Amino acid sequence: MSNMPKFSLSDLSERAAWLGSRAELYFRLVRLHQPIGIWLLLWPTLWAIWIASDGQPSSPVFAVFVLGTIVLRSAGCVINDLADRRIDPHVRRTANRPIATGEIRPIEAVVFFTVLMLVALGLVLTMNTLTLQLAIVGAVLTVVYPYMKRLIIAPQLVLGLAFAWGVPMAYAAATGGVSRTGWLLYLCALIWVVIYDTQYAMSDRDDDLKLGVKSTAILFGEMDLLVLAGLQSLLLVGLFLLGRSVELGAWFLVGLAAAAGFSLRQFYLIRHRDPDGCLIAFRNNAWFGGAVFLGIALDYILRVD
């Protein structure tokens, strides 16, 4: 017994401190301290759940999609940082990410990504077969997107395909299929992703040009403001037509009017193409998505038959 290792309180304190520091690194890796990505991924999914269920979503579907959104967004952050581990150190905004600094090794990130994807799989296995099949497509899009920044001139389109994929999945989970209305909502969500990720890319445009990273901010060039204004208008019209097709009323229009106000605010913020202003505009989209959802939810709650 005398040969057994002894642990002092100081040893336990040091180990606890080490575990705490590692947990903090992984917390930063999946950007839980920056929940904007969760909101941007969640809002279109909630729009779809509420519309597909006629304003009466089931608790299991709601819980699975909220948890799944958080897990999948976390996995997306990990695979994105893995793909960008040689780029991030050269970009002011991303230089302190844990993989870029070497605080988390690539192999650790791969293991963590695998665990997150297995958790997501476990969640979606509680849904129907079509939802599971769509989830597999979504997983592929999640893995593919980060590498598109080196291959195609508009990687934001691929991100749009991935980030909006919760819409057909939500329809499948709620109704067993995806209606034309569901695909229209998917198109609206895709356009929205291109809008806010272009705003995001505008904040990195100078660094991306030096590093050879492609983005719609670079593709649009001096036409960026005009193109974004056109896309914002198209998005609002698309959402209006969606509301008409599912017979949403006055409360939805109020929410859509508020969303239009946030779109104007974003355009004001990016008008000088200042990187900080573009980031603020990007984050403002959380309010845009929330306004649309609130309009949808209130319209169903306060609907008079």
GROMACS .gro file of C-alpha atoms in nm, residues 26-244:
model
  219
   26TYR     CA    1  -1.337   2.368  -2.655
   27PHE     CA    2  -1.603   2.620  -2.553
   28ARG     CA    3  -1.419   2.875  -2.768
   29LEU     CA    4  -1.366   2.623  -3.047
   30VAL     CA    5  -1.741   2.570  -3.093
   31ARG     CA    6  -1.801   2.942  -3.029
   32LEU     CA    7  -2.064   2.903  -2.761
   33HIS     CA    8  -1.946   3.244  -2.640
   34GLN     CA    9  -2.066   3.377  -2.979
   35PRO     CA   10  -2.418   3.231  -3.017
   36ILE     CA   11  -2.502   3.435  -3.329
   37GLY     CA   12  -2.437   3.128  -3.545
   38ILE     CA   13  -2.687   2.924  -3.344
   39TRP     CA   14  -2.957   3.186  -3.390
   40LEU     CA   15  -2.893   3.218  -3.763
   41LEU     CA   16  -2.916   2.841  -3.804
   42LEU     CA   17  -3.214   2.806  -3.571
   43TRP     CA   18  -3.452   3.076  -3.694
   44PRO     CA   19  -3.534   2.928  -4.040
   45THR     CA   20  -3.577   2.587  -3.878
   46LEU     CA   21  -3.828   2.731  -3.633
   47TRP     CA   22  -4.008   2.914  -3.916
   48ALA     CA   23  -4.044   2.576  -4.087
   49ILE     CA   24  -4.152   2.384  -3.778
   50TRP     CA   25  -4.428   2.634  -3.698
   51ILE     CA   26  -4.560   2.658  -4.054
   52ALA     CA   27  -4.538   2.285  -4.125
   53SER     CA   28  -4.726   2.205  -3.802
   54ASP     CA   29  -4.984   2.481  -3.854
   55GLY     CA   30  -4.863   2.657  -3.541
   56GLN     CA   31  -4.879   2.349  -3.318
   57PRO     CA   32  -4.532   2.188  -3.319
   58SER     CA   33  -4.483   1.865  -3.127
   59SER     CA   34  -4.254   1.884  -2.825
   60PRO     CA   35  -4.021   1.602  -2.947
   61VAL     CA   36  -3.967   1.765  -3.286
   62PHE     CA   37  -3.905   2.104  -3.126
   63ALA     CA   38  -3.659   1.963  -2.872
   64VAL     CA   39  -3.467   1.752  -3.126
   65PHE     CA   40  -3.427   2.039  -3.371
   66VAL     CA   41  -3.320   2.294  -3.111
   67LEU     CA   42  -3.061   2.057  -2.963
   68GLY     CA   43  -2.959   1.937  -3.309
   69THR     CA   44  -2.906   2.294  -3.426
   70ILE     CA   45  -2.669   2.365  -3.136
   71VAL     CA   46  -2.476   2.041  -3.190
   72LEU     CA   47  -2.453   2.077  -3.567
   73ARG     CA   48  -2.345   2.439  -3.548
   74SER     CA   49  -2.073   2.335  -3.303
   75ALA     CA   50  -1.959   2.060  -3.540
   76GLY     CA   51  -1.959   2.310  -3.826
   77CYS     CA   52  -1.729   2.542  -3.631
   78VAL     CA   53  -1.484   2.257  -3.567
   79ILE     CA   54  -1.464   2.140  -3.929
   80ASN     CA   55  -1.442   2.500  -4.050
   81ASP     CA   56  -1.147   2.573  -3.822
   82LEU     CA   57  -0.979   2.249  -3.924
   83ALA     CA   58  -1.007   2.342  -4.290
   84ASP     CA   59  -0.885   2.697  -4.221
   85ARG     CA   60  -0.608   2.612  -3.974
   86ARG     CA   61  -0.338   2.749  -4.208
   87ILE     CA   62  -0.543   3.055  -4.304
   88ASP     CA   63  -0.685   3.169  -3.970
   89PRO     CA   64  -0.347   3.270  -3.819
   90HIS     CA   65  -0.312   3.532  -4.094
   91VAL     CA   66  -0.657   3.688  -4.046
   92ARG     CA   67  -0.694   3.942  -3.766
   93ARG     CA   68  -1.044   3.828  -3.667
   94THR     CA   69  -0.959   3.456  -3.650
   95ALA     CA   70  -0.594   3.450  -3.539
   96ASN     CA   71  -0.682   3.355  -3.180
   97ARG     CA   72  -0.896   3.051  -3.259
   98PRO     CA   73  -0.771   2.745  -3.063
   99ILE     CA   74  -0.669   2.537  -3.366
  100ALA     CA   75  -0.500   2.834  -3.531
  101THR     CA   76  -0.294   2.900  -3.217
  102GLY     CA   77  -0.204   2.532  -3.173
  103GLU     CA   78  -0.382   2.508  -2.837
  104ILE     CA   79  -0.598   2.229  -2.981
  105ARG     CA   80  -0.427   1.982  -3.214
  106PRO     CA   81  -0.596   1.881  -3.540
  107ILE     CA   82  -0.634   1.519  -3.429
  108GLU     CA   83  -0.813   1.635  -3.112
  109ALA     CA   84  -1.046   1.844  -3.326
  110VAL     CA   85  -1.120   1.548  -3.554
  111VAL     CA   86  -1.214   1.332  -3.256
  112PHE     CA   87  -1.433   1.608  -3.112
  113PHE     CA   88  -1.602   1.663  -3.450
  114THR     CA   89  -1.675   1.290  -3.475
  115VAL     CA   90  -1.830   1.288  -3.128
  116LEU     CA   91  -2.052   1.586  -3.214
  117MET     CA   92  -2.170   1.424  -3.537
  118LEU     CA   93  -2.252   1.102  -3.351
  119VAL     CA   94  -2.459   1.302  -3.102
  120ALA     CA   95  -2.642   1.467  -3.393
  121LEU     CA   96  -2.703   1.125  -3.547
  122GLY     CA   97  -2.845   0.999  -3.219
  123LEU     CA   98  -3.090   1.288  -3.213
  124VAL     CA   99  -3.209   1.247  -3.571
  125LEU     CA  100  -3.255   0.870  -3.526
  126THR     CA  101  -3.559   0.957  -3.314
  127MET     CA  102  -3.726   1.109  -3.623
  128ASN     CA  103  -3.875   0.941  -3.932
  129THR     CA  104  -3.681   0.785  -4.220
  130LEU     CA  105  -3.708   1.083  -4.456
  131THR     CA  106  -3.572   1.317  -4.189
  132LEU     CA  107  -3.278   1.080  -4.137
  133GLN     CA  108  -3.208   1.068  -4.511
  134LEU     CA  109  -3.216   1.446  -4.535
  135ALA     CA  110  -2.989   1.467  -4.230
  136ILE     CA  111  -2.725   1.262  -4.412
  137VAL     CA  112  -2.731   1.513  -4.698
  138GLY     CA  113  -2.702   1.796  -4.445
  139ALA     CA  114  -2.401   1.629  -4.282
  140VAL     CA  115  -2.226   1.607  -4.619
  141LEU     CA  116  -2.294   1.976  -4.687
  142THR     CA  117  -2.155   2.064  -4.343
  143VAL     CA  118  -1.828   1.883  -4.416
  144VAL     CA  119  -1.795   2.008  -4.774
  145TYR     CA  120  -1.860   2.381  -4.723
  146PRO     CA  121  -1.531   2.487  -4.555
  147TYR     CA  122  -1.329   2.357  -4.851
  148MET     CA  123  -1.540   2.543  -5.107
  149LYS     CA  124  -1.368   2.871  -5.015
  150ARG     CA  125  -1.071   2.750  -5.216
  151LEU     CA  126  -1.261   2.599  -5.509
  152ILE     CA  127  -1.557   2.811  -5.618
  153ILE     CA  128  -1.612   3.185  -5.653
  154ALA     CA  129  -1.931   3.189  -5.442
  155PRO     CA  130  -1.888   2.952  -5.146
  156GLN     CA  131  -2.169   3.135  -4.967
  157LEU     CA  132  -2.409   2.945  -5.194
  158VAL     CA  133  -2.285   2.616  -5.051
  159LEU     CA  134  -2.315   2.757  -4.699
  160GLY     CA  135  -2.671   2.856  -4.788
  161LEU     CA  136  -2.750   2.502  -4.898
  162ALA     CA  137  -2.613   2.373  -4.566
  163PHE     CA  138  -2.750   2.634  -4.324
  164ALA     CA  139  -3.099   2.631  -4.477
  165TRP     CA  140  -3.118   2.250  -4.482
  166GLY     CA  141  -3.297   2.248  -4.148
  167VAL     CA  142  -3.606   2.373  -4.334
  168PRO     CA  143  -3.681   2.059  -4.542
  169MET     CA  144  -3.571   1.845  -4.246
  170ALA     CA  145  -3.823   2.023  -4.022
  171TYR     CA  146  -4.100   1.974  -4.279
  172ALA     CA  147  -4.011   1.607  -4.309
  173ALA     CA  148  -4.015   1.561  -3.932
  174ALA     CA  149  -4.344   1.746  -3.887
  175THR     CA  150  -4.540   1.616  -4.187
  176GLY     CA  151  -4.352   1.320  -4.333
  177GLY     CA  152  -4.275   1.509  -4.654
  178VAL     CA  153  -4.161   1.843  -4.798
  179SER     CA  154  -4.429   2.051  -4.970
  180ARG     CA  155  -4.382   2.323  -5.232
  181THR     CA  156  -4.422   2.572  -4.950
  182GLY     CA  157  -4.135   2.401  -4.770
  183TRP     CA  158  -3.907   2.435  -5.072
  184LEU     CA  159  -4.007   2.802  -5.114
  185LEU     CA  160  -3.912   2.862  -4.751
  186TYR     CA  161  -3.585   2.677  -4.814
  187LEU     CA  162  -3.509   2.910  -5.105
  188CYS     CA  163  -3.584   3.213  -4.886
  189ALA     CA  164  -3.355   3.081  -4.613
  190LEU     CA  165  -3.080   3.016  -4.869
  191ILE     CA  166  -3.101   3.374  -4.997
  192TRP     CA  167  -3.085   3.500  -4.639
  193VAL     CA  168  -2.767   3.301  -4.572
  194VAL     CA  169  -2.601   3.448  -4.881
  195ILE     CA  170  -2.695   3.796  -4.759
  196TYR     CA  171  -2.558   3.770  -4.407
  197ASP     CA  172  -2.251   3.568  -4.497
  198THR     CA  173  -2.164   3.821  -4.766
  199GLN     CA  174  -2.184   4.091  -4.498
  200TYR     CA  175  -1.957   3.874  -4.285
  201ALA     CA  176  -1.714   3.821  -4.573
  202MET     CA  177  -1.703   4.196  -4.638
  203SER     CA  178  -1.533   4.238  -4.300
  204ASP     CA  179  -1.253   4.001  -4.412
  205ARG     CA  180  -1.229   4.108  -4.775
  206ASP     CA  181  -0.880   4.261  -4.759
  207ASP     CA  182  -0.734   3.958  -4.578
  208ASP     CA  183  -0.913   3.715  -4.810
  209LEU     CA  184  -0.776   3.888  -5.119
  210LYS     CA  185  -0.421   3.854  -4.987
  211LEU     CA  186  -0.471   3.486  -4.897
  212GLY     CA  187  -0.657   3.384  -5.212
  213VAL     CA  188  -0.978   3.292  -5.025
  214LYS     CA  189  -1.291   3.325  -5.241
  215SER     CA  190  -1.618   3.485  -5.132
  216THR     CA  191  -1.925   3.662  -5.269
  217ALA     CA  192  -1.791   3.984  -5.113
  218ILE     CA  193  -1.497   3.959  -5.356
  219LEU     CA  194  -1.714   3.833  -5.642
  220PHE     CA  195  -1.961   4.122  -5.615
  221GLY     CA  196  -1.681   4.379  -5.584
  222GLU     CA  197  -1.802   4.737  -5.614
  223MET     CA  198  -2.153   4.610  -5.689
  224ASP     CA  199  -2.180   4.450  -5.342
  225LEU     CA  200  -2.419   4.705  -5.194
  226LEU     CA  201  -2.647   4.697  -5.496
  227VAL     CA  202  -2.651   4.317  -5.507
  228LEU     CA  203  -2.722   4.290  -5.133
  229ALA     CA  204  -3.006   4.542  -5.161
  230GLY     CA  205  -3.154   4.333  -5.443
  231LEU     CA  206  -3.119   4.010  -5.245
  232GLN     CA  207  -3.275   4.167  -4.934
  233SER     CA  208  -3.570   4.284  -5.144
  234LEU     CA  209  -3.603   3.940  -5.302
  235LEU     CA  210  -3.597   3.777  -4.958
  236LEU     CA  211  -3.873   4.001  -4.823
  237VAL     CA  212  -4.089   3.942  -5.132
  238GLY     CA  213  -4.031   3.567  -5.102
  239LEU     CA  214  -4.133   3.565  -4.737
  240PHE     CA  215  -4.441   3.774  -4.819
  241LEU     CA  216  -4.544   3.526  -5.089
  242LEU     CA  217  -4.481   3.240  -4.846
  243GLY     CA  218  -4.709   3.404  -4.591
  244ARG     CA  219  -4.980   3.446  -4.852
   0.00000   0.00000   0.00000
